[in-house]
Amino acid sequence: MKLKIERFLFFSVLTFFLVGCQTNEGIQERQTDTSVETTNNLTEEEQEAIDNGYPIGKYRMFLSENNKKSTEEMAFFLENNFLEKNVLQIENQVDASKKVNVIVYSMRYSPEDERYTLGVFYVNTSDTNIKKVKLMAKPKFKTLGEEGEFGEIEYEGEDFPDLPTNGIVAKVISANAPISYLEKLKENTGDDITIEIKELEINGEQVENVN
């Protein structure tokens, strides 16, 4: 039986972490007043990171306009150094021969909903600023004999920043998976989960994912 993806759901990064994930311990839900206080007392360096990206080695983490509109999401990024630790953990998985890398950095599974949720980084390794991206994506799990099916993903406008070369943006993918897969899913660690992509479009132009 195929691990069928009936549809992709896209949530804020904050929503994903607040419901819990396996690779990020100790991240708890912040109270609204704490979030407001955090975003109302920005340092010059924090404002610079929000406006122009947060540097992490050769890469830079960017927020979408929708991220910036949410005090909770802003507080989350600020309190967790723009996911710097997660970026450093997946840095060796970035393939510079591709125009776009989609790399999984965290996963959780909800037995009640029979859904898995992946935290993913979109990394622009092309020589073009990406303002709009569309692609077909298929999760691949090392511990499963079956693969998922391709699902369409598209981001633009306030959901996606003007992403320069070596820019990164964090997103979330959720899809159906029967509870019979739970134990096998839990065995996946590190780079055991990969995302195969095809039919890539950058800024409205269909391209091969090769530099």
Coordinates of N, CA and C in Angstrom, one line a residue:
M1 N 0.8 -1.2 0.0 CA 0.0 0.0 0.0 C 0.9 1.2 0.0
K2 N 0.5 2.2 -0.8 CA 1.3 3.4 -0.9 C 1.0 4.3 0.3
L3 N 2.0 5.0 0.7 CA 1.8 6.1 1.8 C 1.2 7.3 1.1
K4 N -0.1 7.3 1.0 CA -0.8 8.3 0.2 C -0.9 9.7 0.8
I5 N -0.5 10.7 0.1 CA -0.7 12.1 0.5 C -2.0 12.6 -0.1
E6 N -3.0 12.7 0.6 CA -4.3 13.1 0.0 C -4.2 14.6 -0.3
R7 N -3.5 15.4 0.6 CA -3.3 16.8 0.3 C -2.2 17.3 1.3
F8 N -1.5 18.3 0.8 CA -0.6 19.0 1.7 C -1.3 20.1 2.5
L9 N -0.9 20.3 3.7 CA -1.4 21.4 4.5 C -0.2 22.2 4.9
F10 N -0.4 23.5 4.9 CA 0.7 24.4 5.2 C 0.3 25.3 6.4
F11 N 1.1 25.2 7.5 CA 0.9 25.9 8.7 C 2.0 26.8 9.0
S12 N 1.8 27.7 9.9 CA 2.9 28.5 10.4 C 4.0 27.7 11.0
V13 N 5.2 28.1 11.0 CA 6.3 27.4 11.7 C 5.9 27.2 13.2
L14 N 5.4 28.3 13.8 CA 5.0 28.3 15.2 C 4.1 27.2 15.5
T15 N 3.0 27.0 14.7 CA 2.0 26.0 15.0 C 2.7 24.7 15.1
F16 N 3.6 24.4 14.2 CA 4.2 23.1 14.2 C 5.0 22.8 15.5
F17 N 5.8 23.8 15.9 CA 6.6 23.5 17.1 C 5.8 23.5 18.4
L18 N 4.7 24.2 18.4 CA 3.9 24.3 19.6 C 3.2 23.0 19.9
V19 N 2.9 22.2 18.9 CA 2.2 20.9 19.1 C 3.3 19.8 19.4
G20 N 4.5 20.2 19.3 CA 5.6 19.3 19.7 C 6.3 18.6 18.6
C21 N 7.6 18.3 18.7 CA 8.3 17.6 17.7 C 9.4 16.8 18.3
Q22 N 9.9 15.9 17.6 CA 10.9 14.9 18.2 C 12.3 15.5 18.3
T23 N 12.7 16.4 17.5 CA 14.0 16.9 17.4 C 14.3 18.2 18.1
N24 N 13.3 18.8 18.7 CA 13.4 20.1 19.3 C 12.8 20.0 20.7
E25 N 13.6 19.7 21.7 CA 13.1 19.5 23.0 C 13.0 20.8 23.8
G26 N 12.0 20.9 24.6 CA 12.0 22.1 25.5 C 11.4 23.3 25.0
I27 N 10.8 23.3 23.7 CA 10.2 24.4 23.2 C 8.7 24.4 23.6
Q28 N 8.3 25.4 24.4 CA 7.0 25.4 25.0 C 6.2 26.6 24.4
E29 N 4.9 26.5 24.5 CA 4.0 27.6 24.0 C 4.3 28.8 24.9
R30 N 4.4 30.0 24.2 CA 4.6 31.2 24.9 C 3.3 31.9 25.1
Q31 N 3.1 32.6 26.2 CA 1.9 33.4 26.4 C 1.9 34.6 25.5
T32 N 0.7 35.0 25.1 CA 0.6 36.1 24.2 C 1.2 37.4 24.7
D33 N 1.1 37.6 26.0 CA 1.7 38.9 26.5 C 3.2 38.8 26.4
T34 N 3.8 37.6 26.6 CA 5.2 37.5 26.5 C 5.7 37.7 25.0
S35 N 4.9 37.2 24.1 CA 5.2 37.4 22.7 C 5.2 38.9 22.3
V36 N 4.2 39.6 22.8 CA 4.0 41.0 22.5 C 5.2 41.8 23.1
E37 N 5.6 41.4 24.3 CA 6.7 42.1 25.0 C 8.0 41.9 24.2
T38 N 8.2 40.6 23.7 CA 9.4 40.3 23.0 C 9.5 41.2 21.7
T39 N 8.4 41.2 21.0 CA 8.4 41.9 19.7 C 8.4 43.4 19.8
N40 N 7.9 43.9 21.0 CA 7.9 45.4 21.2 C 9.2 45.9 21.8
N41 N 10.2 45.0 22.1 CA 11.4 45.5 22.6 C 12.6 44.9 21.8
L42 N 12.5 45.1 20.5 CA 13.5 44.6 19.6 C 14.8 45.4 19.7
T43 N 16.0 44.7 19.7 CA 17.2 45.4 19.6 C 17.5 45.7 18.1
E44 N 18.5 46.5 17.9 CA 18.8 46.9 16.5 C 19.2 45.7 15.7
E45 N 19.9 44.8 16.3 CA 20.4 43.6 15.6 C 19.2 42.7 15.2
E46 N 18.2 42.6 16.2 CA 17.0 41.8 15.9 C 16.2 42.4 14.8
Q47 N 16.0 43.7 14.8 CA 15.3 44.3 13.7 C 16.0 44.1 12.4
E48 N 17.3 44.2 12.4 CA 18.0 44.0 11.1 C 17.8 42.6 10.6
A49 N 17.8 41.6 11.5 CA 17.6 40.2 11.1 C 16.2 40.0 10.5
I50 N 15.2 40.6 11.1 CA 13.8 40.5 10.7 C 13.7 41.2 9.3
D51 N 14.3 42.3 9.1 CA 14.2 43.0 7.8 C 15.0 42.4 6.7
N52 N 16.2 41.9 7.0 CA 17.2 41.5 6.0 C 17.7 40.1 6.2
G53 N 17.2 39.3 7.1 CA 17.6 38.0 7.2 C 18.6 37.8 8.3
Y54 N 18.6 36.6 8.9 CA 19.5 36.3 10.0 C 20.7 35.4 9.5
P55 N 21.9 35.9 9.6 CA 23.0 35.2 9.1 C 23.4 33.9 9.9
I56 N 23.5 32.8 9.2 CA 23.9 31.5 9.8 C 25.0 30.9 8.9
G57 N 26.3 31.2 9.2 CA 27.3 30.7 8.3 C 27.2 31.4 7.0
K58 N 27.2 30.6 5.9 CA 27.1 31.2 4.5 C 25.7 31.4 4.2
Y59 N 24.7 31.0 5.0 CA 23.3 31.1 4.7 C 22.7 32.2 5.5
R60 N 21.4 32.5 5.2 CA 20.7 33.6 5.8 C 19.2 33.2 5.9
M61 N 18.6 33.2 7.1 CA 17.3 32.8 7.3 C 16.3 34.0 7.2
F62 N 15.3 33.9 6.3 CA 14.4 35.0 6.1 C 13.0 34.6 6.6
L63 N 12.2 35.6 6.9 CA 10.8 35.5 7.3 C 9.9 36.0 6.2
S64 N 8.8 35.4 6.0 CA 7.8 35.9 5.1 C 7.0 37.0 5.7
E65 N 6.3 37.8 4.9 CA 5.5 38.9 5.4 C 4.5 38.4 6.4
N66 N 3.9 37.2 6.2 CA 2.9 36.6 7.1 C 3.6 36.2 8.4
N67 N 4.8 35.8 8.4 CA 5.6 35.5 9.7 C 5.6 36.8 10.5
K68 N 6.0 37.9 9.8 CA 6.2 39.2 10.4 C 4.9 39.8 11.0
K69 N 3.8 39.4 10.4 CA 2.5 39.9 10.9 C 2.1 39.3 12.2
S70 N 2.7 38.1 12.6 CA 2.3 37.4 13.8 C 3.2 37.6 14.9
T71 N 2.8 38.2 16.0 CA 3.6 38.4 17.1 C 4.1 37.1 17.7
E72 N 3.3 36.1 17.7 CA 3.7 34.8 18.2 C 4.8 34.2 17.4
E73 N 4.7 34.2 16.1 CA 5.8 33.7 15.2 C 7.0 34.5 15.3
M74 N 6.9 35.8 15.4 CA 8.1 36.6 15.5 C 8.8 36.3 16.8
A75 N 8.1 36.2 17.9 CA 8.7 35.8 19.2 C 9.4 34.5 19.1
F76 N 8.7 33.5 18.4 CA 9.3 32.2 18.3 C 10.7 32.2 17.6
F77 N 10.7 32.9 16.5 CA 12.0 33.0 15.8 C 13.1 33.7 16.6
L78 N 12.7 34.8 17.3 CA 13.7 35.6 18.1 C 14.2 34.7 19.2
E79 N 13.3 34.0 19.9 CA 13.7 33.3 21.1 C 14.5 32.0 20.7
N80 N 14.4 31.6 19.5 CA 15.1 30.4 19.0 C 16.2 30.7 18.0
N81 N 16.7 31.9 18.0 CA 17.8 32.4 17.1 C 17.5 32.0 15.7
F82 N 16.3 32.2 15.2 CA 15.9 31.9 13.8 C 16.3 30.5 13.4
L83 N 16.1 29.6 14.3 CA 16.3 28.1 14.0 C 17.8 27.9 13.6
E84 N 18.7 28.6 14.2 CA 20.1 28.5 13.8 C 20.6 27.1 14.0
K85 N 20.3 26.5 15.2 CA 20.8 25.2 15.5 C 20.3 24.1 14.5
N86 N 19.0 24.3 14.0 CA 18.5 23.3 13.0 C 19.2 23.5 11.7
V87 N 19.5 24.7 11.3 CA 20.1 25.0 10.0 C 21.5 24.4 10.0
L88 N 22.3 24.5 11.1 CA 23.6 24.0 11.2 C 23.6 22.4 11.2
Q89 N 22.5 21.8 11.7 CA 22.4 20.4 11.7 C 22.2 19.8 10.3
I90 N 21.5 20.6 9.4 CA 21.2 20.0 8.1 C 22.2 20.6 7.0
E91 N 23.1 21.5 7.4 CA 24.0 22.2 6.5 C 24.7 21.2 5.5
N92 N 25.1 20.1 6.0 CA 25.8 19.1 5.1 C 24.9 18.4 4.1
Q93 N 23.6 18.6 4.2 CA 22.7 18.0 3.3 C 22.4 18.9 2.1
V94 N 22.8 20.1 2.1 CA 22.6 21.0 1.0 C 23.4 20.7 -0.2
D95 N 22.7 20.5 -1.3 CA 23.4 20.1 -2.6 C 23.5 21.3 -3.5
A96 N 24.7 21.9 -3.6 CA 24.9 23.1 -4.4 C 24.7 22.9 -5.8
S97 N 24.6 21.7 -6.3 CA 24.3 21.4 -7.8 C 22.9 21.6 -8.1
K98 N 22.0 21.8 -7.1 CA 20.6 22.0 -7.4 C 20.2 23.5 -7.2
K99 N 19.2 23.9 -7.9 CA 18.7 25.2 -7.8 C 18.0 25.4 -6.5
V100 N 17.2 24.4 -6.0 CA 16.4 24.5 -4.8 C 16.6 23.2 -4.0
N101 N 16.9 23.3 -2.7 CA 16.9 22.2 -1.8 C 15.7 22.3 -0.9
V102 N 15.0 21.2 -0.7 CA 13.9 21.1 0.3 C 14.4 20.0 1.3
I103 N 14.7 20.5 2.5 CA 15.4 19.6 3.5 C 14.6 19.5 4.8
V104 N 14.3 18.3 5.2 CA 13.6 18.0 6.4 C 14.5 18.2 7.6
Y105 N 14.0 19.0 8.6 CA 14.8 19.1 9.9 C 14.0 18.7 11.1
S106 N 12.8 18.3 11.0 CA 12.0 17.8 12.1 C 10.8 17.1 11.7
M107 N 10.3 16.2 12.6 CA 9.0 15.5 12.3 C 8.3 15.2 13.5
R108 N 6.9 15.1 13.4 CA 6.1 14.6 14.5 C 4.9 13.9 13.8
Y109 N 4.3 13.0 14.6 CA 3.2 12.2 14.1 C 2.0 12.3 15.1
S110 N 0.8 12.5 14.6 CA -0.4 12.6 15.5 C -1.2 11.3 15.3
P111 N -1.2 10.4 16.3 CA -2.0 9.2 16.2 C -3.5 9.5 16.1
E112 N -3.9 10.6 16.7 CA -5.4 10.9 16.7 C -5.8 11.3 15.3
D113 N -5.0 12.0 14.6 CA -5.4 12.5 13.2 C -4.8 11.6 12.2
E114 N -3.9 10.7 12.5 CA -3.2 9.8 11.6 C -2.5 10.7 10.5
R115 N -1.7 11.6 11.0 CA -1.0 12.5 10.1 C 0.4 12.7 10.6
Y116 N 1.3 12.9 9.7 CA 2.7 13.3 10.1 C 2.9 14.7 9.6
T117 N 3.8 15.4 10.3 CA 4.1 16.8 10.0 C 5.6 17.0 9.9
L118 N 6.0 17.5 8.8 CA 7.5 17.7 8.6 C 7.8 19.2 8.7
G119 N 8.8 19.6 9.4 CA 9.4 20.9 9.3 C 10.5 20.9 8.2
V120 N 10.4 21.8 7.2 CA 11.3 21.7 6.1 C 11.9 23.1 5.9
F121 N 13.1 23.1 5.4 CA 13.8 24.3 5.0 C 13.8 24.4 3.4
Y122 N 13.4 25.5 2.8 CA 13.7 25.7 1.4 C 15.0 26.5 1.3
V123 N 15.9 26.0 0.6 CA 17.2 26.6 0.5 C 17.4 27.0 -1.0
N124 N 17.7 28.3 -1.2 CA 17.9 28.8 -2.6 C 19.4 28.6 -2.9
T125 N 19.7 27.6 -3.7 CA 21.1 27.4 -4.1 C 21.3 27.8 -5.6
S126 N 20.3 28.5 -6.2 CA 20.5 29.0 -7.5 C 21.2 30.4 -7.5
D127 N 21.3 31.0 -8.7 CA 21.9 32.3 -8.7 C 20.9 33.4 -9.0
T128 N 19.6 33.0 -8.7 CA 18.5 33.9 -8.9 C 17.7 34.2 -7.7
N129 N 17.3 35.4 -7.4 CA 16.3 35.6 -6.3 C 15.0 34.9 -6.6
I130 N 14.5 34.2 -5.6 CA 13.2 33.5 -5.8 C 12.1 34.2 -5.1
K131 N 11.1 34.7 -5.9 CA 10.0 35.4 -5.3 C 8.7 34.5 -5.3
K132 N 8.8 33.5 -6.2 CA 7.6 32.5 -6.3 C 8.2 31.2 -6.6
V133 N 7.7 30.1 -6.0 CA 8.2 28.8 -6.2 C 7.0 27.8 -6.3
K134 N 7.0 26.9 -7.3 CA 6.0 25.9 -7.4 C 6.7 24.6 -7.8
L135 N 6.3 23.5 -7.2 CA 6.9 22.2 -7.4 C 6.0 21.1 -7.0
M136 N 6.4 19.9 -7.4 CA 5.8 18.7 -7.0 C 6.8 18.0 -6.0
A137 N 6.3 17.6 -4.8 CA 7.2 17.1 -3.8 C 6.7 15.7 -3.3
K138 N 7.7 14.8 -3.0 CA 7.3 13.5 -2.5 C 8.3 13.2 -1.4
P139 N 7.7 13.0 -0.1 CA 8.5 12.5 1.0 C 9.0 11.1 0.8
K140 N 10.2 10.8 1.2 CA 10.8 9.5 1.1 C 11.4 9.1 2.5
F141 N 10.9 8.0 3.1 CA 11.3 7.6 4.4 C 12.2 6.3 4.3
K142 N 13.4 6.4 4.9 CA 14.3 5.3 4.7 C 13.8 4.0 5.3
T143 N 13.0 4.1 6.4 CA 12.6 2.9 7.1 C 11.3 2.3 6.6
L144 N 10.7 2.9 5.6 CA 9.5 2.4 5.0 C 9.8 1.7 3.6
G145 N 9.1 0.6 3.3 CA 9.3 0.0 2.0 C 8.6 0.7 0.9
E146 N 7.6 1.6 1.3 CA 6.8 2.3 0.3 C 7.2 3.8 0.3
E147 N 6.9 4.5 -0.7 CA 7.2 5.9 -0.8 C 5.9 6.6 -0.8
G148 N 5.9 7.9 -0.4 CA 4.7 8.7 -0.5 C 4.4 9.1 -2.0
E149 N 3.3 9.8 -2.2 CA 3.0 10.2 -3.5 C 3.3 11.7 -3.7
F150 N 3.5 12.2 -4.9 CA 3.8 13.6 -5.2 C 2.6 14.4 -4.8
G151 N 2.8 15.6 -4.2 CA 1.8 16.6 -4.0 C 2.3 17.9 -4.4
E152 N 1.4 18.8 -4.8 CA 1.8 20.1 -5.4 C 2.0 21.1 -4.2
I153 N 3.1 21.9 -4.3 CA 3.4 23.0 -3.4 C 3.6 24.3 -4.2
E154 N 3.1 25.4 -3.7 CA 3.3 26.7 -4.3 C 3.3 27.8 -3.3
Y155 N 4.3 28.6 -3.4 CA 4.4 29.8 -2.4 C 4.7 31.0 -3.2
E156 N 4.1 32.1 -2.8 CA 4.4 33.4 -3.4 C 3.8 34.5 -2.5
G157 N 4.1 35.8 -2.9 CA 3.5 36.9 -2.2 C 3.9 36.9 -0.7
E158 N 2.9 37.1 0.2 CA 3.2 37.3 1.6 C 3.6 35.9 2.3
D159 N 3.4 34.8 1.5 CA 3.8 33.5 2.1 C 5.2 33.2 1.8
F160 N 5.9 34.0 1.0 CA 7.3 33.6 0.6 C 8.1 34.9 0.5
P161 N 9.3 35.0 1.1 CA 10.1 36.2 1.0 C 10.8 36.3 -0.3
D162 N 11.4 37.4 -0.6 CA 12.3 37.5 -1.8 C 13.6 36.9 -1.4
L163 N 13.7 35.6 -1.8 CA 14.8 34.7 -1.3 C 16.0 34.8 -2.2
P164 N 17.1 35.4 -1.7 CA 18.3 35.5 -2.5 C 19.1 34.2 -2.5
T165 N 20.2 34.1 -3.2 CA 21.1 33.0 -3.2 C 21.6 32.7 -1.8
N166 N 21.5 31.4 -1.4 CA 21.8 30.9 0.0 C 20.9 31.4 1.0
G167 N 19.7 31.9 0.6 CA 18.7 32.3 1.5 C 17.8 31.0 1.9
I168 N 17.3 31.0 3.1 CA 16.5 29.9 3.7 C 15.2 30.4 4.2
V169 N 14.1 29.7 4.0 CA 12.9 30.0 4.6 C 12.3 28.7 5.2
A170 N 11.7 28.7 6.4 CA 11.2 27.5 7.0 C 9.7 27.4 6.7
K171 N 9.3 26.2 6.4 CA 7.9 25.9 6.1 C 7.5 24.6 6.8
V172 N 6.2 24.2 6.7 CA 5.7 23.0 7.3 C 4.9 22.2 6.3
I173 N 5.0 20.9 6.2 CA 4.2 20.1 5.4 C 3.5 19.0 6.3
S174 N 2.2 18.8 6.1 CA 1.5 17.8 6.8 C 0.8 16.9 5.8
A175 N 0.8 15.6 6.1 CA 0.1 14.7 5.2 C -0.4 13.4 5.9
N176 N -1.4 12.7 5.3 CA -2.0 11.6 5.9 C -1.0 10.4 5.9
A177 N -1.0 9.6 7.0 CA -0.3 8.3 7.1 C -1.0 7.5 8.1
P178 N -1.4 6.2 7.7 CA -2.1 5.4 8.7 C -1.3 5.0 9.9
I179 N -1.9 4.8 11.0 CA -1.3 4.6 12.3 C -0.4 3.3 12.3
S180 N -0.6 2.4 11.3 CA 0.2 1.2 11.2 C 1.6 1.6 10.8
Y181 N 1.9 2.8 10.3 CA 3.2 3.3 10.0 C 4.0 3.9 11.1
L182 N 3.3 4.1 12.3 CA 3.9 4.9 13.3 C 5.2 4.4 13.8
E183 N 5.4 3.1 14.1 CA 6.7 2.6 14.6 C 7.8 2.8 13.6
K184 N 7.5 2.6 12.3 CA 8.5 2.7 11.3 C 8.9 4.2 11.1
L185 N 7.9 5.1 11.2 CA 8.1 6.5 11.1 C 9.1 7.0 12.2
K186 N 8.8 6.5 13.4 CA 9.6 6.9 14.6 C 11.1 6.5 14.5
E187 N 11.4 5.5 13.6 CA 12.7 5.0 13.5 C 13.6 5.9 12.6
N188 N 12.9 6.8 11.9 CA 13.7 7.8 11.0 C 14.4 8.8 11.8
T189 N 15.6 9.1 11.6 CA 16.4 10.1 12.2 C 17.2 10.9 11.2
G190 N 17.7 12.1 11.6 CA 18.6 12.8 10.7 C 18.1 12.9 9.3
D191 N 19.0 12.5 8.4 CA 18.7 12.6 7.0 C 17.9 11.4 6.4
D192 N 17.3 10.6 7.3 CA 16.5 9.4 6.8 C 15.3 9.8 6.0
I193 N 14.8 11.1 6.2 CA 13.7 11.5 5.5 C 14.1 12.6 4.5
T194 N 13.8 12.3 3.2 CA 14.2 13.3 2.1 C 13.0 13.6 1.3
I195 N 13.1 14.7 0.6 CA 12.0 15.2 -0.2 C 12.5 15.2 -1.7
E196 N 11.9 14.4 -2.5 CA 12.1 14.4 -3.9 C 11.3 15.5 -4.6
I197 N 11.8 16.3 -5.5 CA 11.0 17.3 -6.1 C 11.1 17.2 -7.7
K198 N 10.1 17.6 -8.3 CA 10.1 17.6 -9.8 C 9.1 18.7 -10.2
E199 N 9.1 19.0 -11.5 CA 8.3 20.0 -12.1 C 8.5 21.4 -11.4
L200 N 9.7 21.7 -11.2 CA 10.1 22.9 -10.5 C 9.8 24.2 -11.4
E201 N 9.1 25.2 -10.8 CA 9.0 26.5 -11.4 C 9.5 27.5 -10.5
I202 N 10.4 28.4 -11.0 CA 10.9 29.5 -10.2 C 10.5 30.8 -10.9
N203 N 9.8 31.6 -10.1 CA 9.3 32.9 -10.7 C 8.5 32.7 -11.9
G204 N 7.7 31.7 -12.0 CA 6.8 31.4 -13.1 C 7.4 30.7 -14.3
E205 N 8.7 30.4 -14.2 CA 9.4 29.7 -15.3 C 9.7 28.3 -14.9
Q206 N 9.3 27.3 -15.7 CA 9.7 25.9 -15.4 C 11.1 25.7 -15.7
V207 N 11.8 25.1 -14.8 CA 13.3 24.9 -14.9 C 13.6 23.5 -14.4
E208 N 14.8 23.0 -14.9 CA 15.4 21.8 -14.3 C 16.0 22.1 -13.0
N209 N 16.0 21.2 -12.0 CA 16.6 21.5 -10.7 C 18.1 21.2 -10.7
V210 N 18.8 21.8 -11.6 CA 20.2 21.6 -11.8 C 20.8 23.0 -12.1
N211 N 21.9 23.3 -11.4 CA 22.7 24.5 -11.7 C 23.6 24.4 -12.9

